[in-house]
Coordinates of C-alpha atoms (C1' of nucleotides) in Angstrom, one line a residue:
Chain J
X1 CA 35.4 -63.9 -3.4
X2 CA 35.1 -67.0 -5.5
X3 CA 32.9 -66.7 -8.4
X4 CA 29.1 -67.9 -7.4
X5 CA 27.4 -69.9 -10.3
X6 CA 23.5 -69.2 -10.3
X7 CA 21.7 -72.3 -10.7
X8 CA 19.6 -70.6 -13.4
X9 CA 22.7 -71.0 -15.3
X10 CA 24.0 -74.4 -14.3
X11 CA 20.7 -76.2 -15.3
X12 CA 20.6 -73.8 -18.6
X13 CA 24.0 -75.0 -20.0
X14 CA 24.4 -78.4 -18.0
X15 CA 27.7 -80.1 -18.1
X16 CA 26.7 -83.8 -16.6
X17 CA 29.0 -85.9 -14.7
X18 CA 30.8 -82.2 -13.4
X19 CA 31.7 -81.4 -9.8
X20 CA 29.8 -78.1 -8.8
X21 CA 29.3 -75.6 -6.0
X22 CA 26.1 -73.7 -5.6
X23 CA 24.6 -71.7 -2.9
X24 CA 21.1 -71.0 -1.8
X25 CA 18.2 -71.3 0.5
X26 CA 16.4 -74.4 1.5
X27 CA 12.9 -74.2 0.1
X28 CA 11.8 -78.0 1.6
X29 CA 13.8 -81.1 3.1
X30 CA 12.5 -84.8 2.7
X31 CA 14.1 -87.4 4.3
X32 CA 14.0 -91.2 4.4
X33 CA 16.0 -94.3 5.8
X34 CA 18.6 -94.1 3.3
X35 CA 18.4 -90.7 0.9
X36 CA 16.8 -87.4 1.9
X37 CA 16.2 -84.7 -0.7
X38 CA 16.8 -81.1 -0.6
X39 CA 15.2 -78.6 -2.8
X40 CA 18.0 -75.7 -3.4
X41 CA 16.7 -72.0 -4.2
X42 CA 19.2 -69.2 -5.3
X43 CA 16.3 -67.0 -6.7
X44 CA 18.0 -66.7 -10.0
X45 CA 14.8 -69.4 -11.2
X46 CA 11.7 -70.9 -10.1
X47 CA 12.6 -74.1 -9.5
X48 CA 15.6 -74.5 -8.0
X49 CA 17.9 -77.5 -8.2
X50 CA 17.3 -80.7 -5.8
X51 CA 19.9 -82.0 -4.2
X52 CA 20.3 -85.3 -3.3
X53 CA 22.2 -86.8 0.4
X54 CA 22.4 -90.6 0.5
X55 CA 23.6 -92.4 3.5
X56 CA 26.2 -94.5 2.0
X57 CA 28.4 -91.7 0.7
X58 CA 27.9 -89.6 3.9
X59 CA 29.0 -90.2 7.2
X60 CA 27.0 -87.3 8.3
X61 CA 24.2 -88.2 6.7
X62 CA 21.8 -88.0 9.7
X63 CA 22.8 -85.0 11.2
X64 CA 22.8 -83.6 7.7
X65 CA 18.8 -84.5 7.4
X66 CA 18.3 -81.8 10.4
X67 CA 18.4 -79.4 8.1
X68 CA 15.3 -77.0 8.1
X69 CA 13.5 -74.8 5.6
X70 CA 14.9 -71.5 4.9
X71 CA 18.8 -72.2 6.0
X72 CA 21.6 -71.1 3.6
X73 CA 23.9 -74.1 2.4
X74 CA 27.1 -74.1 -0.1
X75 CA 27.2 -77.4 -1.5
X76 CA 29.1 -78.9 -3.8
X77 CA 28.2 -82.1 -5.8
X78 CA 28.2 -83.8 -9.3
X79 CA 25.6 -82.9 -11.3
X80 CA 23.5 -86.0 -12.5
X81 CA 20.6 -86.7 -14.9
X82 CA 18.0 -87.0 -12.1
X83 CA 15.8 -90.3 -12.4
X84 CA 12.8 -88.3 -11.1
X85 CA 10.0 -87.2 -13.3
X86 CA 10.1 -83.4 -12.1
X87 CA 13.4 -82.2 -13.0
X88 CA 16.1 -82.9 -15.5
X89 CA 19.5 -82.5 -13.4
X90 CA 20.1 -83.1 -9.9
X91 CA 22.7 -82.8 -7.2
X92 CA 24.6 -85.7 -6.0
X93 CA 26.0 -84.0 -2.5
X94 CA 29.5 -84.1 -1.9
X95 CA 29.9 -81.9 0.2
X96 CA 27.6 -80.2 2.4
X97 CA 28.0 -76.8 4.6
X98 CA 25.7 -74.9 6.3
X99 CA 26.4 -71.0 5.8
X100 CA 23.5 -70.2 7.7
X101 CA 20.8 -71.8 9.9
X102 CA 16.9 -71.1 10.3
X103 CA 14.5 -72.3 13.5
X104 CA 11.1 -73.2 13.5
X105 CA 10.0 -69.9 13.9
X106 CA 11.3 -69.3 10.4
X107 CA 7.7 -67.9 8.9
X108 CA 7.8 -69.0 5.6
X109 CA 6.5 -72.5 6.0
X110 CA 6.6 -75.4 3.1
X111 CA 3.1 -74.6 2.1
X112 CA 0.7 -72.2 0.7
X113 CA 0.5 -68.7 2.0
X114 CA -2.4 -65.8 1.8
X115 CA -0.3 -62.8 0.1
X116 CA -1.8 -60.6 2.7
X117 CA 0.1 -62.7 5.3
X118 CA 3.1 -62.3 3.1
X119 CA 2.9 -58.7 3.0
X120 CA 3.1 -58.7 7.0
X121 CA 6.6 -59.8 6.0
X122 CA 7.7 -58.6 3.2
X123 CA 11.3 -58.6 4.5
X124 CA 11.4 -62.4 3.8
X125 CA 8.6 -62.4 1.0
X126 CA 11.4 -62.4 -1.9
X127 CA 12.0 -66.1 -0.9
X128 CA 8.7 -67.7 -1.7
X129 CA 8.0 -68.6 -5.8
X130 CA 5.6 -66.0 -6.5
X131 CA 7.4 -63.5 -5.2
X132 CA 10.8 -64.9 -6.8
X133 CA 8.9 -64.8 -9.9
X134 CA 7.3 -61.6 -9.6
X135 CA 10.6 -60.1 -8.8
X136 CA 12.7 -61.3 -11.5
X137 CA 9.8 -60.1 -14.3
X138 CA 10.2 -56.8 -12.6
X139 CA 14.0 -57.1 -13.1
X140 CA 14.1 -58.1 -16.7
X141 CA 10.7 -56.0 -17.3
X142 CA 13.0 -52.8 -16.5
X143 CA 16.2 -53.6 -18.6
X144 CA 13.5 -54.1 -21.5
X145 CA 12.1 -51.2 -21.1
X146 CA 15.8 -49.5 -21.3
X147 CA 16.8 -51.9 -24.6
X148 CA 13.7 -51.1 -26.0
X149 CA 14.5 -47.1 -26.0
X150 CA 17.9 -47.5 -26.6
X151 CA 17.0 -49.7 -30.3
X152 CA 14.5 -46.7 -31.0
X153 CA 17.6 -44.2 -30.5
X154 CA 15.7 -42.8 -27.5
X155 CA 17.9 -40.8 -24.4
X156 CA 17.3 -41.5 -21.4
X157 CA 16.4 -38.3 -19.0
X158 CA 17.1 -38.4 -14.8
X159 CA 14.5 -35.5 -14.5
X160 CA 14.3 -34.5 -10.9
X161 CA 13.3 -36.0 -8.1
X162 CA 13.1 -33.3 -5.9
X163 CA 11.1 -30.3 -7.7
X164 CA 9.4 -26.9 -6.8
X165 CA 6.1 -27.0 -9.3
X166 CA 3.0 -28.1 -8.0
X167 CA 0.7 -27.3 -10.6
X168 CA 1.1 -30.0 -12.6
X169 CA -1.9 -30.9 -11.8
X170 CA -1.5 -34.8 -10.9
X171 CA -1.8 -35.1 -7.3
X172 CA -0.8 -34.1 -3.7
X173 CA 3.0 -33.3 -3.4
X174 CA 5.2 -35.0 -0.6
X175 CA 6.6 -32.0 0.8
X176 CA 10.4 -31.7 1.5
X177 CA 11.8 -29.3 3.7
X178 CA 14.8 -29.2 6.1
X179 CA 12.8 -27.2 8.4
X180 CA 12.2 -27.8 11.7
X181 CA 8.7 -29.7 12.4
X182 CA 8.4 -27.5 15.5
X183 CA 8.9 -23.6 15.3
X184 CA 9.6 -23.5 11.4
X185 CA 10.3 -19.7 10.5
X186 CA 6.8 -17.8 9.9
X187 CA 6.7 -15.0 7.6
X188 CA 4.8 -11.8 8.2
X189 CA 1.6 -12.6 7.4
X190 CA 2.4 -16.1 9.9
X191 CA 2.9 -18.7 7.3
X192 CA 6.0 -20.9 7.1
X193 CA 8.8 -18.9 5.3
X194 CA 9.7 -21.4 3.0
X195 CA 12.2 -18.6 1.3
X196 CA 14.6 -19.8 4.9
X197 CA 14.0 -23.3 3.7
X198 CA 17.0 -25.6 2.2
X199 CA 15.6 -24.8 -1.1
X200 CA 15.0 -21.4 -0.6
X201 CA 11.4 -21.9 -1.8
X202 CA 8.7 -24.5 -1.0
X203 CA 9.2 -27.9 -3.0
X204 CA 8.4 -31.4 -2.9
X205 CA 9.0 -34.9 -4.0
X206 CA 8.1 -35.6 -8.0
X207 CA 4.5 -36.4 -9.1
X208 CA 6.1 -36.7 -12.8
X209 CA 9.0 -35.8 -15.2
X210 CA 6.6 -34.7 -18.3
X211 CA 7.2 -31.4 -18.0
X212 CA 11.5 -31.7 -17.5
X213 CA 11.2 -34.5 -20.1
X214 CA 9.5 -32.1 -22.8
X215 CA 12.6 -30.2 -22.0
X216 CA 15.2 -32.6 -23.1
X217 CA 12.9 -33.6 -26.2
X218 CA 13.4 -30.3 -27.6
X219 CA 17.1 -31.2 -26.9
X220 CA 17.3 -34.6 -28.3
X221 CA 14.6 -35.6 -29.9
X222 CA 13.4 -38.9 -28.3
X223 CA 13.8 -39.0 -24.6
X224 CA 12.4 -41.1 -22.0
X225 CA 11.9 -41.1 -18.3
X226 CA 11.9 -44.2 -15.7
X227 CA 11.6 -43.3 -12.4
X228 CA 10.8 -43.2 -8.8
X229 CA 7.6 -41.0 -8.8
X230 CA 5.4 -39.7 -5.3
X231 CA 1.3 -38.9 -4.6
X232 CA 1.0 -38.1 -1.1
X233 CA -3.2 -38.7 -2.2
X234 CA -4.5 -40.7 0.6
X235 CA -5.9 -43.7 -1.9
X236 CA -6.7 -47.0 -0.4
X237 CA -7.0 -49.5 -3.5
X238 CA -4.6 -52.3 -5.0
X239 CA -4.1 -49.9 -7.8
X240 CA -2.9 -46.7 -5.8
X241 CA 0.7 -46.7 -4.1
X242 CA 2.9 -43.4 -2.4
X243 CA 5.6 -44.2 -4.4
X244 CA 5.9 -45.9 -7.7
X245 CA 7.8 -46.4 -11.0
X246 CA 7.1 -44.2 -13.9
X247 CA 7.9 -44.4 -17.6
X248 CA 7.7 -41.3 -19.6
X249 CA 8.6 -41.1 -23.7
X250 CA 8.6 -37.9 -25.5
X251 CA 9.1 -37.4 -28.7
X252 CA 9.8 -34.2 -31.1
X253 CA 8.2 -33.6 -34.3
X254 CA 5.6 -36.5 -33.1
X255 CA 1.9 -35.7 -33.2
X256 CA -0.8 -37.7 -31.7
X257 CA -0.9 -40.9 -34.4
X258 CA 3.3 -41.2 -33.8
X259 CA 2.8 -41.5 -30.2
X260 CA 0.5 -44.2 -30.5
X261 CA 2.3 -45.8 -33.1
X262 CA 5.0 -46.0 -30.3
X263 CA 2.8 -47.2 -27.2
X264 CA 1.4 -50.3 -29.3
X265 CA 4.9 -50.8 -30.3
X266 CA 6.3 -50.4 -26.6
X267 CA 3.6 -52.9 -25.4
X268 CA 3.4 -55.7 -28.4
X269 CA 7.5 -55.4 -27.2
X270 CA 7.2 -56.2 -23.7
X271 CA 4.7 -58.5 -24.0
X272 CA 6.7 -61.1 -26.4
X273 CA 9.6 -60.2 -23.8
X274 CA 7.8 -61.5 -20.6
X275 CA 6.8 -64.6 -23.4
X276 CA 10.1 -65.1 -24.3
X277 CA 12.6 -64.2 -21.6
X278 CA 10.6 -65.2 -18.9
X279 CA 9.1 -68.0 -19.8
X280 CA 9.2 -69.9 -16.6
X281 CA 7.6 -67.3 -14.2
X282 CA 5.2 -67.0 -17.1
X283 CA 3.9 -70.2 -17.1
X284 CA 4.1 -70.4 -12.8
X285 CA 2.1 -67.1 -13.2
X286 CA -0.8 -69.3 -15.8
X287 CA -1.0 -72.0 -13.4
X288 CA -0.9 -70.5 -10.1
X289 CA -2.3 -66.7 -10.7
X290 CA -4.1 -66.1 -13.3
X291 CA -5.6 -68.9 -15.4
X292 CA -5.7 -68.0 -18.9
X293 CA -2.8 -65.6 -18.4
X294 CA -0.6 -66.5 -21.2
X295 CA -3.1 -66.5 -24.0
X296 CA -4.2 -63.3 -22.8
X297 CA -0.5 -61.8 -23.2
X298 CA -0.1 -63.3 -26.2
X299 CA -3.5 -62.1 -27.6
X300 CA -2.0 -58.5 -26.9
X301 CA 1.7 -59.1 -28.2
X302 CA -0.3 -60.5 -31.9
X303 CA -2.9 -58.0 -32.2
X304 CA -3.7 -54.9 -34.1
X305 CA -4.1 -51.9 -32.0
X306 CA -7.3 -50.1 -33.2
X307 CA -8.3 -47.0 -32.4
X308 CA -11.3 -44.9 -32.3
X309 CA -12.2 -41.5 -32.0
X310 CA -13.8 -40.5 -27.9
X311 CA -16.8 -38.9 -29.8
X312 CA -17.0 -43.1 -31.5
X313 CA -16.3 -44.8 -27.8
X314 CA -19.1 -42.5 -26.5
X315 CA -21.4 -43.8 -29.2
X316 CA -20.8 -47.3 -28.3
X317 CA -21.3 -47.0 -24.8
X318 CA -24.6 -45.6 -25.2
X319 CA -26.0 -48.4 -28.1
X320 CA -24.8 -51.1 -25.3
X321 CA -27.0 -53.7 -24.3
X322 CA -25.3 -53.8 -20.5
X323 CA -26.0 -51.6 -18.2
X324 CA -23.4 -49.4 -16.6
X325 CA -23.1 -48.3 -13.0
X326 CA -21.7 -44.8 -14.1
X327 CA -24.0 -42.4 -16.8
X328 CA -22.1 -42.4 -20.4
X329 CA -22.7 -39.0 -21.5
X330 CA -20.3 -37.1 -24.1
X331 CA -17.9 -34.3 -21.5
X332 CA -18.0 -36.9 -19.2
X333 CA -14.9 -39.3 -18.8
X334 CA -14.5 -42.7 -19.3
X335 CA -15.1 -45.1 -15.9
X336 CA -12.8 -48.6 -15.6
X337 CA -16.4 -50.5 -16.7
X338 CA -16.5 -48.3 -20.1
X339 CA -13.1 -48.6 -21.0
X340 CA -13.2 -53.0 -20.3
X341 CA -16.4 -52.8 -22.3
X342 CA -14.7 -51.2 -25.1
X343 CA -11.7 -53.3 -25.3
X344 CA -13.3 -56.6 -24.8
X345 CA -16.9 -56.6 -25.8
X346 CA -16.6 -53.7 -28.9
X347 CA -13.1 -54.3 -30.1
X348 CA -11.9 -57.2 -29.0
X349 CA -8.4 -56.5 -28.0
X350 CA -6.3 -53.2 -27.6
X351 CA -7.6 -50.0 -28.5
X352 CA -6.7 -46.4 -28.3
X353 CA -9.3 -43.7 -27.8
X354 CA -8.4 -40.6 -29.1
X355 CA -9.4 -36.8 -28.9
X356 CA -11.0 -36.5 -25.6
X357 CA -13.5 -33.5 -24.4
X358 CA -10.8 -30.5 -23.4
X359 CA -12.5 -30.2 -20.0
X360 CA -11.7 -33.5 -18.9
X361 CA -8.3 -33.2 -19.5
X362 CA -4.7 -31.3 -18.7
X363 CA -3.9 -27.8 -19.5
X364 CA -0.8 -28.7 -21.6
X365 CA -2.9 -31.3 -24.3
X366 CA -2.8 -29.9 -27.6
X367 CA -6.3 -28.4 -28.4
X368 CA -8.2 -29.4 -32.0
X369 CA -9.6 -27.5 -34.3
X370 CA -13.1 -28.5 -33.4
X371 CA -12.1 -26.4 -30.1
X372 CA -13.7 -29.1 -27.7
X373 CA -11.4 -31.7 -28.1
X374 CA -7.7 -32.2 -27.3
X375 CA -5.2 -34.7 -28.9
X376 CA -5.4 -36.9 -25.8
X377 CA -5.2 -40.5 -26.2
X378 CA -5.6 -43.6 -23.5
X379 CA -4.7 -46.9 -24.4
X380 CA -7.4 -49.6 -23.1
X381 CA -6.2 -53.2 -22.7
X382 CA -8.9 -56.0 -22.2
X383 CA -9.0 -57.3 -18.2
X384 CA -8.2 -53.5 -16.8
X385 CA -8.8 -51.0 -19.1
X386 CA -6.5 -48.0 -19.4
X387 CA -3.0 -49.0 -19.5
X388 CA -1.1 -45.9 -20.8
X389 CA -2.2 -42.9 -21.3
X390 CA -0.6 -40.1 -23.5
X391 CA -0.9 -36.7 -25.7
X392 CA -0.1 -34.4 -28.1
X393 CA 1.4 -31.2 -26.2
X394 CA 0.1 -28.0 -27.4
X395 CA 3.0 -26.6 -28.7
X396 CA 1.8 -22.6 -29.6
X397 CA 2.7 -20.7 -26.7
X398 CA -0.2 -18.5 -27.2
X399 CA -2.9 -21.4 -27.1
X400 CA -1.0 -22.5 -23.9
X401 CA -1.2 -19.5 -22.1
X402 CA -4.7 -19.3 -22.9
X403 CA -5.7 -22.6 -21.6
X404 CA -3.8 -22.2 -18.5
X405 CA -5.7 -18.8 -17.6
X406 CA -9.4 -20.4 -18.3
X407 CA -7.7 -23.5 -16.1
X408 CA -6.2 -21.1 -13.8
X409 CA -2.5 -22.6 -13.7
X410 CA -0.5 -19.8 -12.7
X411 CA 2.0 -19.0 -15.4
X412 CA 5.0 -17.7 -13.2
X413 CA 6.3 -20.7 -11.7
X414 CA 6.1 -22.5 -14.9
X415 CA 8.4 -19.6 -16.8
X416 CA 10.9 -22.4 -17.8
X417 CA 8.4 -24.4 -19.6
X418 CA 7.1 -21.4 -21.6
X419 CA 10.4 -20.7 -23.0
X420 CA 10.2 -24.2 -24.4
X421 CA 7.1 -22.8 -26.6
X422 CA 8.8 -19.4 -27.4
X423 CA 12.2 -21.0 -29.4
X424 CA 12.3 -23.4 -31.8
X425 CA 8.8 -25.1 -30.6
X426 CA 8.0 -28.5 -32.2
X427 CA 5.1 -30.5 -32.6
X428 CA 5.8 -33.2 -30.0
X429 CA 3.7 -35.9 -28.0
X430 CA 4.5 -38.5 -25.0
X431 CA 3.1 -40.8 -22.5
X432 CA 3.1 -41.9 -19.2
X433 CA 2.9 -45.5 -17.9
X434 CA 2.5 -46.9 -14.4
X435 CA 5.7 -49.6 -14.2
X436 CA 3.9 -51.2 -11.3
X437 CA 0.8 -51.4 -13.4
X438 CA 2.3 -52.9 -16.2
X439 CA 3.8 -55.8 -14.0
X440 CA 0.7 -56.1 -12.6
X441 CA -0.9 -56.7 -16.0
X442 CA 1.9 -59.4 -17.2
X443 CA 2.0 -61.0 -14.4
X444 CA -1.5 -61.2 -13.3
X445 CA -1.2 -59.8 -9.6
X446 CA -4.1 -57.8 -8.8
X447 CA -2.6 -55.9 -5.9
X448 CA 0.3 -53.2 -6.7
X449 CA 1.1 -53.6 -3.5
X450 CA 2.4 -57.2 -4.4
X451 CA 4.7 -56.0 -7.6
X452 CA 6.8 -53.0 -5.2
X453 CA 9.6 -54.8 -2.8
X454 CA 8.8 -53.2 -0.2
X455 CA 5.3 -50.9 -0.9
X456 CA 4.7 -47.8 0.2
X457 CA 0.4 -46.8 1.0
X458 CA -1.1 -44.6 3.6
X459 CA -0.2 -45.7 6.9
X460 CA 2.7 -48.2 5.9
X461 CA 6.8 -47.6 5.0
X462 CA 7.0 -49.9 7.9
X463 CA 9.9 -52.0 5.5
Chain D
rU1 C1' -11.8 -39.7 2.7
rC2 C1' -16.7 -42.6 2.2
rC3 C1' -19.3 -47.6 2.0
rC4 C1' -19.2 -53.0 2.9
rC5 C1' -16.8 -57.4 5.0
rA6 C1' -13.3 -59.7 8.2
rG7 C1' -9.9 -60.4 12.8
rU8 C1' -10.0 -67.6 16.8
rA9 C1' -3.2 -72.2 17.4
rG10 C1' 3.0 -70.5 13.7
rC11 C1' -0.4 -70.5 8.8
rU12 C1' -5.5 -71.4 6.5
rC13 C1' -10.0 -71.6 8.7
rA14 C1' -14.6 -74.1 11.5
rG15 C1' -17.0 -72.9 16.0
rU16 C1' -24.8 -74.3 15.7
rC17 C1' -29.5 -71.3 20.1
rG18 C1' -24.8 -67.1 24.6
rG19 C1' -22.7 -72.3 28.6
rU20 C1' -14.5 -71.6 29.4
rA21 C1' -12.4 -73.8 21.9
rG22 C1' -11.5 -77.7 17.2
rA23 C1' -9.7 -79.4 12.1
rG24 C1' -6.1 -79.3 8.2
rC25 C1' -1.3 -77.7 7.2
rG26 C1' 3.2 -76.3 9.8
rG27 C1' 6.3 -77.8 14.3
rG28 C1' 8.5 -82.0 17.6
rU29 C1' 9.4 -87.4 18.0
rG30 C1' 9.6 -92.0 15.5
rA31 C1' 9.0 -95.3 11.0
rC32 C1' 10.0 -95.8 5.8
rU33 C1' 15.4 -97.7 -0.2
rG34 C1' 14.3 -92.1 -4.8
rU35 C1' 11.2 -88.1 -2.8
rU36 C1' 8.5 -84.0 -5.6
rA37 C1' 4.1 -78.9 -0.8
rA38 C1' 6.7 -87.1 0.1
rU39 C1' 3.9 -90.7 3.1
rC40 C1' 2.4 -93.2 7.9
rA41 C1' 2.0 -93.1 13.5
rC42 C1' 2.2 -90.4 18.0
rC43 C1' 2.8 -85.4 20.8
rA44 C1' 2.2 -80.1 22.1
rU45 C1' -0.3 -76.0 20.6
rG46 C1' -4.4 -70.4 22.4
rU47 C1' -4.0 -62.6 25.5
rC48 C1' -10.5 -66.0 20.7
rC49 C1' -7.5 -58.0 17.9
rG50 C1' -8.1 -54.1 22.0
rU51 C1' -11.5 -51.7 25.2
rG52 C1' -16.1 -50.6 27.5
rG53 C1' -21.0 -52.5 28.1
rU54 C1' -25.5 -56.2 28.4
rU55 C1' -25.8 -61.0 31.0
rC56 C1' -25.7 -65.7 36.4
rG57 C1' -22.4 -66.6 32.1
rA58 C1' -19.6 -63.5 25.9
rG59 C1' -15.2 -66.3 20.8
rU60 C1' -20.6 -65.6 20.0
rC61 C1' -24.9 -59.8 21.4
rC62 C1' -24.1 -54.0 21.5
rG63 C1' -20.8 -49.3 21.5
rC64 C1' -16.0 -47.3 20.5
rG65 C1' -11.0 -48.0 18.7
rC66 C1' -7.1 -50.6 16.0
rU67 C1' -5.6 -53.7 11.9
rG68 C1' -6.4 -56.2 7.2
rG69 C1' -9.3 -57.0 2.7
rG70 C1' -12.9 -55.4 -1.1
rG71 C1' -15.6 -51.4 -3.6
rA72 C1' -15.9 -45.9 -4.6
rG73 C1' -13.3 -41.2 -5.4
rC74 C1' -8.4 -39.7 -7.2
rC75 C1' -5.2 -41.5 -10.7
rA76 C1' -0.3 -44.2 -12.9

RNA sequence: UCCCCAGUAGCUCAGUCGGUAGAGCGGGUGACUGUUAAUCACCAUGUCCGUGGUUCGAGUCCGCGCUGGGGAGCCA
């Protein structure tokens, strides 16, 4: 197999005058009398590389012009400063071959298309420039999130994917079972004996790796989590998918101010990353899905993270001039139009709200010694509001069994996470982050649905 | 799961008061000496989502269903 060149690379570090082979899909053909244009797509950039076919140096030339969008050609050329105004280089052709044809009924047409109509085919989706761009940020989004832990000395944790507790508390499990759908083995009392299962006990697919990763933090100090996670909740919103991406730090010895110190970091990172490294599908993204996209990024990757206290956010809300649909009342949570009004009308930019009402929140959050509020924290980003959100973990076994008996979380199943609090117990505090969510917010895509390859929502693994 | 909106050509959509359907793009054919979602001319598009009903007559009105979108809840 002969080395490929991406054309990402050719135009990066062009040698002019050079004979070269590339490969790729045909995005659009234009032909006249005498030279007919081809615009060459290998998905490793936005914009391709044109290539050129004049008559004179092709005795195929017309046959070669019946070329139709979406084929696959090899073809090999000398790369030339190209005397047209949109790109630098061009492809004088050579040599042209046609790896693989395309008819008419080829559905991705040289024009605009509704992303809902896209979706219908999502198998050829990857082809098109939005979804070329949205899937190389994805790409490059994940190796940054791995370089970024790995320059903070963080390990990274496979927790499982596959896991027997469901009392954690953050949705409906997936169940998995190699039992038979029909004439499963009941038990006495006529329920499914799950003890005859594979397992030998009733499990499920992941809903998160918190609790595994607070295991490895008291292990290695700095872990983090990134991966595959399940809600079999039946949600039917652009925000909401069965199966997503899931980033989850933990840190040892960390209270609530060091894991917030680490989320701003973790975000001003990854936003002068998308800036930087993907500056091309940034700019398509500014022009073509979001207007004012870039600013807003870079607003985020400059600013100062403030943050305020729930009991301060709650204050706010109420001296506001809008009206809200939902009541702002202290023991109540926050709702999507609280959290943008804080971050864009009272602050200005990213905030953290800290030290939320107990009730509101999950039975492992470190409790305060006001004993109403826990060391919660959200992130809230201007344009959707929460975009991470995190805690101290209470770490005294003794307050932990007691909040998981006025919260009813029975403590059996959970025996392994105990232990964690009964030796050598630390002070420690994560977060979680939606991966889709945070594609969705540097990119500009309002859909999640749009940032998975191939989504997964009620009714639809169709792909 | 609840509420709202939509479904007409390959795609995006128009279709008036109920009288058997139209545009742009795409496709095909031709023209054009360098195009940029090329341009120009000509040609063909159809289970009007399905189903039942009202009516002399339904793309149009009504019921039910399916699909898609938006909002809510849940949350990442």
């Amino acid at each position: 197999m002969s080395h490929r060149i991406h054309i990402a690379d050719l135009l990066r570090c062009p040698t002019p005058g050079a004979s070269t082979t590339v490969h790729g899909w045909v995005r659009s053909v234009r032909v006249s009398s005498e030279v007919a244009f081809i615009v060459l797509n290998d998905g490793s950039n936005l914009e391709g590389i044109q290539v050129v076919l004049e008559r004179t140096r092709l005795p195929d030339f017309d046959n070669l012009c019946r070329i139709t969008t979406g084929s696959a050609l090899r073809v090999t050329g000398t790369l030339l400063p190209s005397p047209g105004a949109r790109q630098q280089y061009e492809l004088q052709i050579e040599e042209l071959q046609v790896v693989g044809t395309a008819d008419s009924h080829y559905p991705l047409q040289k024009k605009r298309h509704s992303l809902e109509y896209l979706r219908s085919i999502a198998h050829l989706r990857p082809r098109t420039n939005t979804f070329g761009a949205v899937f190389r940020l994805r790409s490059q989004l994940a190796q940054a999130i791995h370089r970024f832990f790995a320059e903070q000395g963080f390990l990274y944790v496979n927790t499982p994917i596959i896991t027997a507790s469901d009392c954690e508390g953050a949705g409906e499990l997936f169940r998995v079972t190699a039992l038979p759908p029909n004439g499963a083995p009941r038990n006495e009392g006529g329920e499914i004996d799950f003890y005859q299962d594979f397992f030998g006990r009733k499990t499920g697919l992941t809903v998160s790796g918190q609790l595994e990763g607070e295991l490895f933090a008291q292990a290695f100090g700095d872990i983090y989590t990134f991966g595959p996670t399940f809600r079999a909740e039946n949600s039917n919103t652009p925000r909401h998918a069965a199966e997503f991406w899931m980033i989850e730090p933990e840190m040892a010895f960390a209270d609530l101010a060091d894991d917030a110190d680490l989320a701003a970091a973790f975000i001003r990172y990854l936003c002068r990353f998308a800036l930087e490294q993907c500056s091309e599908d940034m700019a398509f993204f500014d022009r073509h899905i979001e207007q004012g996209l870039l600013q807003r990024i870079r607003s985020v990757a400059e600013a100062d993270f403030a943050r305020i206290e729930y009991d301060e956010a709650i204050r706010h809300l109420q001296q506001a001039t809008v009206s809200f649909q939902f009541p702002v009342q202290w023991g109540l949570d926050l709702q999507t139009e609280h959290e943008r009004y804080l971050t864009e009308t009272v602050v200005g930019g990213p905030v953290f709200v800290l030290n939320y009402p107990k009730e509101i929140k999950a039975f492992y959050m470190r409790q305060n010694d006001d004993g109403r509020t826990v060391a919660a924290m959200d992130l809230l980003v201007p344009k959707v509001g929460e975009i991470i959100g995190g805690s101290q973990r209470e770490e005294r076994l003794e307050r932990l069994l007691t909040r998981m008996q006025e919260m009813g979380v029975p403590r059996e199943p959970l025996w392994w996470y105990l232990d964690s609090r009964r030796w050598g117990s630390t002070p420690h505090a994560g977060f979680g982050l939606g991966f889709e969510r945070l594609v969705m917010y540097l990119s500009g895509m309002e859909n999640i649905r749009d940032v998975l390859p191939f989504p997964r929502t009620p009714r639809h693994a169709e792909f």
